[in-house]
C-alpha positions as a Markdown table, in Angstrom:
| # | Residue | x | y | z |
|---|---|---|---|---|
| 1 | Met | 103.0 | 104.9 | 99.2 |
| 2 | Lys | 103.1 | 103.2 | 103.6 |
| 3 | Lys | 102.3 | 100.5 | 104.8 |
| 4 | Ser | 99.5 | 102.1 | 107.1 |
| 5 | Glu | 98.2 | 103.9 | 103.5 |
| 6 | Val | 97.5 | 100.0 | 102.3 |
| 7 | Leu | 95.6 | 99.2 | 106.2 |
| 8 | Thr | 93.8 | 102.4 | 105.7 |
| 9 | Leu | 92.1 | 101.4 | 101.8 |
| 10 | Leu | 91.8 | 97.5 | 103.5 |
| 11 | Gln | 89.9 | 98.8 | 106.1 |
| 12 | Ser | 87.2 | 99.9 | 103.6 |
| 13 | Ile | 86.7 | 96.4 | 102.3 |
| 14 | Gln | 83.8 | 94.5 | 104.2 |
| 15 | Tyr | 84.1 | 90.6 | 105.0 |
| 16 | Pro | 80.8 | 89.5 | 102.6 |
| 17 | Gly | 78.3 | 89.5 | 105.3 |
| 18 | Phe | 79.3 | 91.1 | 107.8 |
| 19 | Ser | 79.2 | 94.8 | 108.5 |
| 20 | Arg | 83.3 | 94.5 | 109.9 |
| 21 | Asp | 85.7 | 94.9 | 107.9 |
| 22 | Ile | 88.3 | 92.1 | 107.0 |
| 23 | Val | 91.1 | 94.1 | 108.7 |
| 24 | Ser | 89.2 | 94.9 | 111.8 |
| 25 | Phe | 88.7 | 91.0 | 111.5 |
| 26 | Gly | 92.3 | 90.6 | 111.6 |
| 27 | Met | 92.4 | 89.5 | 108.1 |
| 28 | Val | 95.5 | 90.7 | 107.0 |
| 29 | Lys | 98.5 | 89.1 | 108.9 |
| 30 | Asn | 100.9 | 92.0 | 107.0 |
| 31 | Val | 101.6 | 94.5 | 104.8 |
| 32 | Asn | 105.1 | 94.9 | 103.0 |
| 33 | Val | 105.1 | 97.9 | 100.8 |
| 34 | Gly | 108.7 | 97.4 | 97.7 |
| 35 | Lys | 109.7 | 99.9 | 95.6 |
| 36 | Asp | 107.8 | 97.6 | 93.0 |
| 37 | Asn | 105.1 | 96.0 | 94.5 |
| 38 | Val | 103.3 | 95.4 | 97.7 |
| 39 | Ile | 102.6 | 92.2 | 99.4 |
| 40 | Ile | 99.4 | 91.4 | 101.0 |
| 41 | Glu | 99.2 | 88.5 | 103.2 |
| 42 | Leu | 95.3 | 87.3 | 104.3 |
| 43 | Ala | 93.9 | 84.6 | 107.0 |
| 44 | Ile | 90.3 | 84.1 | 105.8 |
| 45 | Lys | 89.4 | 81.4 | 108.5 |
| 46 | Thr | 86.1 | 80.0 | 106.2 |
| 47 | Gln | 85.5 | 77.0 | 104.7 |
| 48 | Asn | 83.3 | 79.5 | 102.2 |
| 49 | Asp | 85.4 | 79.4 | 99.4 |
| 50 | Glu | 83.1 | 81.9 | 97.6 |
| 51 | Lys | 83.6 | 84.4 | 100.4 |
| 52 | Lys | 87.2 | 83.9 | 99.9 |
| 53 | Lys | 86.9 | 84.7 | 96.1 |
| 54 | Thr | 84.7 | 87.8 | 97.3 |
| 55 | Val | 87.5 | 88.9 | 99.0 |
| 56 | Val | 90.0 | 88.7 | 96.9 |
| 57 | Val | 87.9 | 90.1 | 93.5 |
| 58 | Lys | 87.3 | 92.8 | 95.8 |
| 59 | Leu | 90.6 | 94.3 | 96.2 |
| 60 | Arg | 92.1 | 93.6 | 93.1 |
| 61 | Ile | 89.4 | 95.3 | 91.2 |
| 62 | Asn | 89.4 | 98.5 | 93.2 |
| 63 | Tyr | 93.2 | 98.8 | 94.0 |
| 64 | Leu | 94.4 | 97.6 | 91.5 |
| 65 | His | 95.0 | 100.6 | 89.5 |
| 66 | Ile | 96.4 | 102.0 | 92.9 |
| 67 | Leu | 99.1 | 99.3 | 94.3 |
| 68 | Asn | 100.7 | 98.5 | 91.0 |
| 69 | Lys | 101.8 | 95.3 | 91.4 |
| 70 | Leu | 100.2 | 93.9 | 93.9 |
| 71 | Ile | 100.6 | 90.3 | 95.6 |
| 72 | Leu | 97.9 | 88.8 | 97.1 |
| 73 | Arg | 98.9 | 85.4 | 99.1 |
| 74 | Leu | 95.9 | 83.2 | 101.7 |
| 75 | Leu | 97.7 | 82.0 | 104.1 |
């Protein structure tokens, strides 16, 4: 899988309470596609832990089957 394909997948995840996605909000700081894994670095600027958790859960539920070994890093 290519970085551009991962970014396209991430564009389908809306930030809770808004109509924009996490990519357009600039929350995706880096995507590294390796041979055996995909590392996604997110900077979610909120003190609302529930919103952070919602984004992480959506990522894991929706894409873990596509991105076999998904590593999320919250910055």
